[in-house]
Amino acid sequence: MRNFLTAIFILTSIFIFSIASYGAVIQSITVEDITEPDEPFKITKIDFYPSGAKFTFEVYPNSDGEINTELPGAFLEDKTIITSGNGAGVQIFTKTRAEWTPEFLEELKSKLDDQIKTVEDLEARKNSLEQTIKILNDYDPEKADPKNMLEYIPAAQKLRYRTESDLRDLQEDLKNEREILEALESEYNPKKPGRAKYSLVVTGKAEDTVTLETFTTFAGWTPKYFMYLNSETGEIENHMYTEIFQKTGLNYEGEIILHTKDPYGKITTPDLRPVRVFIKPKNVPPAASRRREEVERSERNSSRALYRKSAMDSGIDEYAVEESSVRSAPTVSQSLSDWVIEAEANITGDGNKLNLEIELYEASNFKSEAKILLIPELRRDAWIIAELDPASKRLIPAMTELFIDGRPAGKINLTESKQAQHKIEFGYIDQITIKKEPIIEKTGTSWFSGVLTSGYKLIINNGTDSTRKIIVKDRLPIPTDEKIKLEIKKITPAQKELSAQKILTWELEIPAGKSSEIIVDFALTYPQGEELGYR
């Protein structure tokens, strides 16, 4: 009988356990069937621009066909549109909220909040101790009961000593805790999403997934070149990098598209302005004459400053390609109005900069003709200009770090203009110099006219270790009055070109470590009694 009862008990237990397990399975299936999507939205694509980024979202309704989603406040309401799906009943608006912290920043934010409280507590204790010392300082012993003076003085001295000692220790602790707080703030603030006290609300009824596009200014990308010019062969080794970031608070893994628009701006090649000679007006008051000379001198100086400005101090940035964040090699294409670079990458939403190296073409190097230009009126050392074949492929506009024979040479902003794309100013070569020395300057008179005999010598030095082809430009005065006549007496060696603006151009080949000279001799004749001026 006992064995029978035992068997009944065991069978009953197994039955009850089986029913419970079956119920759990049914319950599990039922819960899974009605579970909402893991996320109410998903980023499907990001288009980056120099000044922002366009995010494409899929927003999912729940099982009741309702959408009630909050996107980060970094996205702009007036630049948000629904591109597909039945979104007629969907509203989009911005609202304020408690400052939002993305999940991946919660630990850092918690440390920051704890540290803020620690510093605030120490500051409160510091204020309390300072108040105690103030009370002791303000106490007037003369108003006290003389009977209590003997008891008060030792107690006050003891309290003051302990308070000041505690204050010194606390101030040291407070200094250390503030430094920790500053370190946490400097780590957290650059990662904090833009407009974290706002959210972009997407709400309403929808039968299916709604696709929307929205824009944020808390994102962007910047292209940059590193160009290395071989001044002897003209070959340019070119490397392009892109720096991409977004601070929306949303991490993303997938397709990214980088766009570039036609920027404004231009690069100008150094050139030589003509100089004009004229007859000075007579009886000009000394003050006005001095003022005219100051204006003319200012114009000349501003011209020189313009060309000096083209060479900027070079700060070499180290760009490391983050292979772990790049899922596929970028591809480059060009439309009528835009360059497009497509890739797949992982980009965090904390503003961390992702650097990608972009292979522009089958070969990233360019052939050019490296021209060395000397203009003694503007500077003593030479410009070097790389002229690319006009048929070569154009480059994406970008800030460019320049190097000549491995040495930093400066920066330029490479623009869309055709001239800038095929003529790149690489900076200065201080090993090739020019000096201008007057050799003749004599004022005299003939029977009916004044005569200014003038001339100069240009001394060109090639301090490099190889023979160089060098272009030299200088100028002769242009008479602006028919009473002034220009007579060229001698130019040695002969110039290659003399323009209508009286700009002289020579092309010289100077061996390594050698120098060469150019001599220019000319005369100006003008009516006797007049005086010449230049501008």
Short mmCIF file of C-alpha atoms in Angstrom, two decimals, residues 3-465:
data_model
loop_
_atom_site.label_atom_id
_atom_site.label_comp_id
_atom_site.label_asym_id
_atom_site.label_seq_id
_atom_site.Cartn_x
_atom_site.Cartn_y
_atom_site.Cartn_z
CA ASN A 3 4.53 1.62 -2.47
CA PHE A 4 1.25 2.35 -4.32
CA LEU A 5 0.81 5.68 -2.62
CA THR A 6 4.42 6.54 -3.40
CA ALA A 7 3.91 5.76 -7.09
CA ILE A 8 0.73 7.84 -7.19
CA PHE A 9 2.60 10.77 -5.62
CA ILE A 10 5.45 10.52 -8.15
CA LEU A 11 3.10 10.36 -11.14
CA THR A 12 1.07 13.28 -9.84
CA SER A 13 4.24 15.35 -9.41
CA ILE A 14 5.38 14.54 -12.96
CA PHE A 15 1.95 15.50 -14.32
CA ILE A 16 1.88 18.79 -12.45
CA PHE A 17 5.45 19.61 -13.59
CA SER A 18 4.56 18.80 -17.22
CA ILE A 19 1.46 21.04 -17.10
CA ALA A 20 3.53 23.86 -15.60
CA SER A 21 6.24 23.46 -18.24
CA TYR A 22 3.66 23.39 -21.04
CA GLY A 23 2.04 26.52 -19.64
CA ALA A 24 5.42 28.21 -19.51
CA VAL A 25 6.05 27.30 -23.15
CA ILE A 26 2.61 28.63 -24.15
CA GLN A 27 3.24 31.78 -22.16
CA SER A 28 6.70 32.20 -23.74
CA ILE A 29 5.29 31.84 -27.25
CA THR A 30 2.50 34.26 -26.51
CA VAL A 31 4.90 36.93 -25.14
CA GLU A 32 7.22 36.55 -28.10
CA ASP A 33 4.35 36.90 -30.54
CA ILE A 34 3.26 40.27 -29.12
CA THR A 35 6.73 41.72 -28.47
CA GLU A 36 7.24 45.15 -30.06
CA PRO A 37 10.31 45.83 -32.28
CA ASP A 38 13.56 46.01 -30.31
CA GLU A 39 14.04 49.63 -31.41
CA PRO A 40 11.34 52.08 -32.52
CA PHE A 41 13.62 53.37 -35.30
CA LYS A 42 16.74 52.52 -37.28
CA ILE A 43 19.32 54.61 -39.19
CA THR A 44 19.67 53.23 -42.71
CA LYS A 45 22.05 55.77 -44.27
CA ILE A 46 24.02 58.93 -43.49
CA ASP A 47 24.92 61.54 -46.11
CA PHE A 48 27.75 63.75 -44.82
CA TYR A 49 28.34 67.31 -46.03
CA PRO A 50 31.03 69.80 -45.01
CA SER A 51 28.52 71.65 -42.80
CA GLY A 52 26.32 68.84 -41.52
CA ALA A 53 24.74 65.48 -42.29
CA LYS A 54 21.44 64.07 -43.51
CA PHE A 55 20.25 60.97 -41.65
CA THR A 56 17.75 58.55 -43.18
CA PHE A 57 15.58 56.78 -40.59
CA GLU A 58 13.08 53.96 -40.69
CA VAL A 59 10.46 54.54 -37.96
CA TYR A 60 8.34 51.56 -36.93
CA PRO A 61 4.73 51.61 -35.65
CA ASN A 62 3.75 49.35 -32.76
CA SER A 63 1.19 46.54 -33.01
CA ASP A 64 -1.62 49.08 -32.76
CA GLY A 65 -0.28 51.08 -35.70
CA GLU A 66 0.91 53.92 -33.50
CA ILE A 67 4.21 55.76 -33.77
CA ASN A 68 5.52 57.53 -30.71
CA THR A 69 9.26 58.00 -31.15
CA GLU A 70 11.73 60.55 -29.85
CA LEU A 71 14.85 61.24 -31.89
CA PRO A 72 17.74 63.24 -30.42
CA GLY A 73 17.42 67.02 -30.34
CA ALA A 74 20.45 67.36 -32.61
CA PHE A 75 18.11 66.89 -35.58
CA LEU A 76 16.30 69.93 -36.98
CA GLU A 77 12.52 69.99 -37.17
CA ASP A 78 12.37 72.36 -40.15
CA LYS A 79 14.70 70.09 -42.13
CA THR A 80 12.84 66.84 -41.51
CA ILE A 81 10.63 65.30 -44.18
CA ILE A 82 8.81 61.98 -44.64
CA THR A 83 9.99 60.37 -47.87
CA SER A 84 8.00 57.12 -47.92
CA GLY A 85 5.27 55.26 -46.06
CA ASN A 86 1.78 56.41 -45.17
CA GLY A 87 2.83 59.33 -43.00
CA ALA A 88 -0.22 61.53 -43.53
CA GLY A 89 -1.20 61.17 -39.88
CA VAL A 90 2.32 61.62 -38.51
CA GLN A 91 3.38 64.81 -36.75
CA ILE A 92 6.93 65.98 -36.18
CA PHE A 93 7.82 68.61 -33.58
CA THR A 94 10.55 69.61 -31.12
CA LYS A 95 10.08 69.54 -27.34
CA THR A 96 12.23 70.20 -24.30
CA ARG A 97 13.18 67.44 -21.89
CA ALA A 98 15.61 66.64 -19.11
CA GLU A 99 19.12 66.50 -20.52
CA TRP A 100 19.45 63.21 -22.37
CA THR A 101 22.50 61.00 -21.93
CA PRO A 102 23.13 58.21 -24.48
CA GLU A 103 23.54 54.75 -23.02
CA PHE A 104 27.21 54.55 -24.01
CA LEU A 105 27.93 57.73 -22.02
CA GLU A 106 25.92 56.86 -18.90
CA GLU A 107 28.90 55.47 -16.98
CA LEU A 108 31.02 58.53 -17.73
CA LYS A 109 28.11 60.86 -16.92
CA SER A 110 27.56 59.06 -13.61
CA LYS A 111 31.22 59.57 -12.69
CA LEU A 112 30.92 63.24 -13.64
CA ASP A 113 27.76 63.73 -11.54
CA ASP A 114 29.37 62.01 -8.53
CA GLN A 115 32.42 64.20 -8.88
CA ILE A 116 30.29 67.36 -9.13
CA LYS A 117 28.60 66.37 -5.86
CA THR A 118 31.97 65.69 -4.22
CA VAL A 119 33.25 69.13 -5.20
CA GLU A 120 30.01 70.82 -4.10
CA ASP A 121 30.21 69.11 -0.67
CA LEU A 122 33.80 70.22 -0.22
CA GLU A 123 32.92 73.76 -1.26
CA ALA A 124 30.08 73.79 1.28
CA ARG A 125 32.45 72.65 4.04
CA LYS A 126 34.97 75.26 2.93
CA ASN A 127 32.33 78.00 3.15
CA SER A 128 31.36 76.78 6.63
CA LEU A 129 34.96 76.91 7.89
CA GLU A 130 35.50 80.33 6.36
CA GLN A 131 32.31 81.54 8.06
CA THR A 132 33.58 80.21 11.41
CA ILE A 133 36.85 82.11 11.00
CA LYS A 134 34.91 85.25 10.08
CA ILE A 135 32.83 84.98 13.27
CA LEU A 136 35.99 84.61 15.34
CA ASN A 137 37.50 87.65 13.60
CA ASP A 138 34.37 89.74 14.17
CA TYR A 139 34.12 88.91 17.90
CA ASP A 140 34.78 91.97 20.14
CA PRO A 141 36.37 90.94 23.48
CA GLU A 142 35.65 94.36 25.00
CA LYS A 143 31.90 93.59 24.90
CA ALA A 144 32.34 90.27 26.67
CA ASP A 145 31.95 89.62 30.39
CA PRO A 146 35.43 89.90 31.96
CA LYS A 147 34.66 86.82 34.08
CA ASN A 148 34.38 84.74 30.92
CA MET A 149 37.49 86.10 29.19
CA LEU A 150 39.86 83.59 30.77
CA GLU A 151 37.70 80.73 29.57
CA TYR A 152 36.98 82.24 26.16
CA ILE A 153 40.53 83.02 25.01
CA PRO A 154 41.96 79.44 25.22
CA ALA A 155 38.81 77.98 23.69
CA ALA A 156 38.83 80.53 20.87
CA GLN A 157 42.53 79.93 20.17
CA LYS A 158 41.96 76.16 20.05
CA LEU A 159 38.92 76.50 17.79
CA ARG A 160 40.69 78.91 15.45
CA TYR A 161 43.75 76.65 15.16
CA ARG A 162 41.62 73.58 14.42
CA THR A 163 39.44 75.49 11.93
CA GLU A 164 42.35 76.99 10.00
CA SER A 165 44.14 73.64 9.94
CA ASP A 166 41.00 71.90 8.63
CA LEU A 167 40.56 74.65 6.04
CA ARG A 168 44.10 74.20 4.73
CA ASP A 169 43.64 70.45 4.39
CA LEU A 170 40.23 70.91 2.79
CA GLN A 171 41.54 73.45 0.28
CA GLU A 172 44.18 70.96 -0.85
CA ASP A 173 41.54 68.23 -1.20
CA LEU A 174 39.24 70.64 -3.05
CA LYS A 175 42.03 71.54 -5.48
CA ASN A 176 42.64 67.86 -6.27
CA GLU A 177 38.93 67.08 -6.67
CA ARG A 178 38.44 70.10 -8.96
CA GLU A 179 41.28 68.84 -11.17
CA ILE A 180 39.54 65.46 -11.39
CA LEU A 181 36.27 67.24 -12.22
CA GLU A 182 37.93 69.29 -14.98
CA ALA A 183 39.42 66.12 -16.45
CA LEU A 184 36.01 64.40 -16.47
CA GLU A 185 34.34 67.48 -17.99
CA SER A 186 37.00 67.71 -20.71
CA GLU A 187 36.33 64.06 -21.51
CA TYR A 188 32.53 64.20 -21.36
CA ASN A 189 31.62 67.60 -22.87
CA PRO A 190 33.13 66.94 -26.34
CA LYS A 191 31.16 63.67 -26.46
CA LYS A 192 27.85 65.09 -25.22
CA PRO A 193 25.22 65.09 -28.01
CA GLY A 194 24.16 68.42 -29.45
CA ARG A 195 20.96 70.01 -28.08
CA ALA A 196 20.68 67.27 -25.43
CA LYS A 197 17.84 69.16 -23.67
CA TYR A 198 15.60 68.75 -26.71
CA SER A 199 14.09 65.86 -28.63
CA LEU A 200 12.50 65.54 -32.07
CA VAL A 201 9.16 63.84 -31.56
CA VAL A 202 7.65 61.66 -34.32
CA THR A 203 4.10 60.66 -33.41
CA GLY A 204 0.86 59.58 -35.05
CA LYS A 205 -0.76 56.67 -36.91
CA ALA A 206 0.88 54.67 -39.69
CA GLU A 207 0.02 51.40 -41.36
CA ASP A 208 3.62 50.46 -42.09
CA THR A 209 7.22 51.60 -41.70
CA VAL A 210 7.74 55.33 -42.25
CA THR A 211 10.98 56.58 -43.82
CA LEU A 212 12.11 60.09 -42.99
CA GLU A 213 15.14 62.24 -43.69
CA THR A 214 16.39 64.78 -41.19
CA PHE A 215 19.39 67.10 -41.03
CA THR A 216 21.81 67.91 -38.23
CA THR A 217 24.58 70.47 -37.98
CA PHE A 218 26.30 68.37 -35.30
CA ALA A 219 28.06 66.31 -37.94
CA GLY A 220 30.26 66.76 -40.98
CA TRP A 221 33.39 65.77 -42.78
CA THR A 222 36.55 67.47 -43.96
CA PRO A 223 38.83 66.28 -46.76
CA LYS A 224 42.55 66.90 -46.57
CA TYR A 225 45.51 66.26 -48.86
CA PHE A 226 49.15 65.67 -48.14
CA MET A 227 51.14 66.44 -51.32
CA TYR A 228 54.84 65.70 -51.63
CA LEU A 229 56.54 67.41 -54.58
CA ASN A 230 59.85 66.25 -56.03
CA SER A 231 61.21 69.57 -57.27
CA GLU A 232 63.55 67.90 -59.78
CA THR A 233 61.16 65.47 -61.47
CA GLY A 234 57.88 67.34 -60.86
CA GLU A 235 56.26 64.17 -59.51
CA ILE A 236 53.64 64.78 -56.81
CA GLU A 237 52.90 61.99 -54.35
CA ASN A 238 49.36 62.64 -53.13
CA HIS A 239 47.52 61.22 -50.14
CA MET A 240 43.94 62.10 -49.25
CA TYR A 241 42.31 61.66 -45.87
CA THR A 242 38.82 62.41 -44.64
CA GLU A 243 37.89 63.35 -41.10
CA ILE A 244 34.29 62.37 -40.26
CA PHE A 245 32.34 63.02 -37.06
CA GLN A 246 28.79 63.15 -35.70
CA LYS A 247 27.52 64.14 -32.24
CA THR A 248 23.88 63.05 -32.36
CA GLY A 249 24.23 60.51 -29.54
CA LEU A 250 23.36 57.63 -31.91
CA ASN A 251 25.98 55.09 -32.89
CA TYR A 252 25.83 53.91 -36.48
CA GLU A 253 27.17 51.01 -38.50
CA GLY A 254 26.45 50.95 -42.21
CA GLU A 255 26.51 52.97 -45.41
CA ILE A 256 27.95 56.48 -45.39
CA ILE A 257 28.10 58.87 -48.34
CA LEU A 258 30.41 61.89 -48.33
CA HIS A 259 29.44 64.86 -50.52
CA THR A 260 31.37 67.99 -51.39
CA LYS A 261 29.94 71.17 -52.89
CA ASP A 262 31.70 73.77 -55.00
CA PRO A 263 33.40 76.02 -52.43
CA TYR A 264 34.03 79.72 -52.82
CA GLY A 265 37.50 81.15 -52.93
CA LYS A 266 40.44 81.16 -55.26
CA ILE A 267 44.17 80.71 -55.36
CA THR A 268 46.18 83.40 -57.11
CA THR A 269 49.60 82.91 -58.62
CA PRO A 270 52.24 85.46 -57.64
CA ASP A 271 52.57 88.02 -60.40
CA LEU A 272 54.33 91.29 -60.92
CA ARG A 273 52.37 94.52 -61.17
CA PRO A 274 53.56 97.06 -63.73
CA VAL A 275 55.08 100.31 -62.51
CA ARG A 276 54.04 103.58 -64.15
CA VAL A 277 56.09 106.74 -64.38
CA PHE A 278 54.44 110.16 -64.53
CA ILE A 279 55.31 113.85 -64.27
CA LYS A 280 54.68 115.16 -60.79
CA PRO A 281 52.32 118.15 -60.51
CA LYS A 282 54.07 121.37 -59.62
CA ASN A 283 53.47 123.49 -56.53
CA VAL A 284 52.10 120.60 -54.50
CA PRO A 285 52.09 121.54 -50.80
CA PRO A 286 54.68 119.54 -48.81
CA ALA A 287 52.00 117.89 -46.63
CA ALA A 288 50.02 116.70 -49.66
CA SER A 289 53.21 115.47 -51.29
CA ARG A 290 54.09 113.49 -48.20
CA ARG A 291 50.57 112.08 -48.08
CA ARG A 292 50.81 110.97 -51.73
CA GLU A 293 54.11 109.24 -51.00
CA GLU A 294 52.57 107.50 -47.98
CA VAL A 295 49.66 106.21 -50.07
CA GLU A 296 52.01 104.95 -52.79
CA ARG A 297 54.25 103.29 -50.23
CA SER A 298 51.21 101.70 -48.59
CA GLU A 299 50.09 100.29 -51.95
CA ARG A 300 53.50 98.78 -52.55
CA ASN A 301 53.64 97.30 -49.05
CA SER A 302 50.13 95.85 -49.33
CA SER A 303 51.16 94.20 -52.59
CA ARG A 304 54.11 92.56 -50.89
CA ALA A 305 51.96 91.51 -47.92
CA LEU A 306 49.51 89.87 -50.29
CA TYR A 307 52.17 87.49 -51.56
CA ARG A 308 53.72 86.90 -48.15
CA LYS A 309 50.31 85.84 -46.90
CA SER A 310 50.19 82.94 -49.35
CA ALA A 311 52.77 81.01 -47.27
CA MET A 312 51.27 79.81 -44.00
CA ASP A 313 53.04 78.11 -41.13
CA SER A 314 52.74 74.36 -41.58
CA GLY A 315 51.29 72.30 -38.74
CA ILE A 316 51.67 68.62 -39.69
CA ASP A 317 48.74 66.54 -38.54
CA GLU A 318 49.13 62.81 -37.96
CA TYR A 319 46.31 60.91 -39.64
CA ALA A 320 45.96 57.25 -38.73
CA VAL A 321 43.51 55.12 -40.68
CA GLU A 322 41.12 53.41 -38.28
CA GLU A 323 40.85 50.04 -40.00
CA SER A 324 38.50 48.62 -37.36
CA SER A 325 35.92 51.28 -38.23
CA VAL A 326 36.07 50.78 -42.00
CA ARG A 327 33.94 47.95 -43.35
CA SER A 328 34.68 48.42 -47.05
CA ALA A 329 37.10 50.35 -49.22
CA PRO A 330 35.70 53.79 -50.18
CA THR A 331 34.70 54.41 -53.79
CA VAL A 332 34.85 57.83 -55.48
CA SER A 333 32.61 59.19 -58.22
CA GLN A 334 31.71 62.62 -59.59
CA SER A 335 28.37 64.10 -60.59
CA LEU A 336 27.76 67.40 -62.36
CA SER A 337 27.76 69.35 -59.11
CA ASP A 338 29.26 67.07 -56.50
CA TRP A 339 31.97 64.63 -55.61
CA VAL A 340 30.63 61.48 -53.93
CA ILE A 341 32.62 59.11 -51.74
CA GLU A 342 30.80 55.96 -50.62
CA ALA A 343 31.92 53.60 -47.89
CA GLU A 344 30.65 51.48 -45.03
CA ALA A 345 31.91 52.31 -41.57
CA ASN A 346 31.20 52.35 -37.86
CA ILE A 347 30.76 55.89 -36.52
CA THR A 348 30.06 56.59 -32.88
CA GLY A 349 27.66 59.35 -31.92
CA ASP A 350 30.04 61.03 -29.45
CA GLY A 351 31.90 63.26 -31.91
CA ASN A 352 34.91 60.97 -32.06
CA LYS A 353 36.68 61.71 -35.36
CA LEU A 354 36.98 58.86 -37.81
CA ASN A 355 39.88 59.19 -40.24
CA LEU A 356 39.75 57.32 -43.54
CA GLU A 357 42.38 57.24 -46.25
CA ILE A 358 40.74 57.59 -49.66
CA GLU A 359 42.26 56.12 -52.81
CA LEU A 360 41.20 58.71 -55.38
CA TYR A 361 42.19 57.04 -58.60
CA GLU A 362 44.09 54.03 -59.84
CA ALA A 363 47.25 56.00 -59.14
CA SER A 364 47.23 58.76 -56.53
CA ASN A 365 50.41 60.35 -57.89
CA PHE A 366 50.54 63.16 -60.45
CA LYS A 367 53.05 64.29 -63.01
CA SER A 368 53.68 68.01 -63.11
CA GLU A 369 56.18 70.56 -64.35
CA ALA A 370 57.81 72.20 -61.35
CA LYS A 371 58.53 75.85 -62.16
CA ILE A 372 60.78 78.00 -59.98
CA LEU A 373 59.89 81.70 -60.04
CA LEU A 374 61.91 84.68 -58.77
CA ILE A 375 60.43 88.19 -58.45
CA PRO A 376 62.95 90.50 -56.75
CA GLU A 377 60.39 93.27 -56.24
CA LEU A 378 58.37 90.97 -53.96
CA ARG A 379 60.80 88.70 -52.12
CA ARG A 380 64.38 87.48 -52.20
CA ASP A 381 63.71 83.71 -52.35
CA ALA A 382 61.87 81.71 -54.98
CA TRP A 383 58.33 80.45 -55.39
CA ILE A 384 57.88 76.92 -56.67
CA ILE A 385 54.75 76.18 -58.71
CA ALA A 386 53.67 72.74 -59.94
CA GLU A 387 51.75 72.88 -63.22
CA LEU A 388 49.68 69.76 -63.87
CA ASP A 389 48.62 68.53 -67.27
CA PRO A 390 45.22 70.17 -67.97
CA ALA A 391 43.95 66.75 -69.05
CA SER A 392 44.67 65.22 -65.64
CA LYS A 393 41.76 64.38 -63.37
CA ARG A 394 40.52 67.14 -61.12
CA LEU A 395 40.85 66.93 -57.37
CA ILE A 396 38.28 67.21 -54.62
CA PRO A 397 38.50 70.69 -53.06
CA ALA A 398 40.36 70.43 -49.76
CA MET A 399 42.88 72.02 -47.45
CA THR A 400 46.28 70.75 -48.53
CA GLU A 401 49.51 70.28 -46.60
CA LEU A 402 52.44 70.83 -48.97
CA PHE A 403 55.93 69.36 -48.87
CA ILE A 404 58.89 70.10 -51.12
CA ASP A 405 61.55 67.39 -51.26
CA GLY A 406 60.28 66.06 -47.96
CA ARG A 407 60.27 69.39 -46.13
CA PRO A 408 57.08 71.17 -44.97
CA ALA A 409 56.29 74.05 -47.33
CA GLY A 410 52.94 75.44 -46.10
CA LYS A 411 49.22 75.09 -46.72
CA ILE A 412 46.81 76.05 -49.47
CA ASN A 413 43.06 75.72 -49.92
CA LEU A 414 42.65 73.74 -53.12
CA THR A 415 39.43 75.00 -54.72
CA GLU A 416 37.23 73.89 -57.60
CA SER A 417 38.54 76.51 -60.02
CA LYS A 418 40.28 75.14 -63.08
CA GLN A 419 43.35 77.25 -62.48
CA ALA A 420 43.74 76.02 -58.93
CA GLN A 421 43.22 72.42 -59.95
CA HIS A 422 46.10 72.50 -62.43
CA LYS A 423 48.49 75.06 -60.96
CA ILE A 424 49.48 74.41 -57.35
CA GLU A 425 51.69 76.86 -55.50
CA PHE A 426 53.91 74.79 -53.24
CA GLY A 427 55.52 77.69 -51.40
CA TYR A 428 59.07 78.98 -51.25
CA ILE A 429 62.57 77.63 -51.84
CA ASP A 430 64.99 79.55 -49.67
CA GLN A 431 68.01 77.91 -51.35
CA ILE A 432 67.33 79.81 -54.58
CA THR A 433 67.58 83.57 -54.11
CA ILE A 434 67.80 86.83 -56.05
CA LYS A 435 69.28 90.20 -55.21
CA LYS A 436 68.67 93.47 -57.07
CA GLU A 437 71.46 96.06 -57.10
CA PRO A 438 71.35 99.49 -58.80
CA ILE A 439 74.35 100.00 -61.09
CA ILE A 440 73.49 103.36 -62.72
CA GLU A 441 71.21 106.15 -61.61
CA LYS A 442 72.03 109.57 -62.94
CA THR A 443 69.82 112.58 -63.61
CA GLY A 444 70.96 115.07 -66.19
CA THR A 445 69.75 117.47 -68.87
CA SER A 446 70.03 117.73 -72.62
CA TRP A 447 69.28 120.82 -74.69
CA PHE A 448 65.52 120.61 -74.23
CA SER A 449 64.83 117.78 -71.79
CA GLY A 450 65.71 116.03 -68.58
CA VAL A 451 67.27 112.56 -68.76
CA LEU A 452 67.14 109.84 -66.06
CA THR A 453 69.65 107.11 -66.84
CA SER A 454 68.97 104.08 -64.69
CA GLY A 455 69.87 100.42 -64.54
CA TYR A 456 70.22 97.50 -62.21
CA LYS A 457 71.82 94.09 -61.84
CA LEU A 458 69.99 90.94 -60.77
CA ILE A 459 72.12 88.29 -59.06
CA ILE A 460 70.54 84.83 -58.95
CA ASN A 461 72.02 82.12 -56.69
CA ASN A 462 71.23 78.42 -56.97
CA GLY A 463 72.08 76.93 -53.58
CA THR A 464 70.64 73.51 -54.37
CA ASP A 465 72.66 70.44 -55.31
#
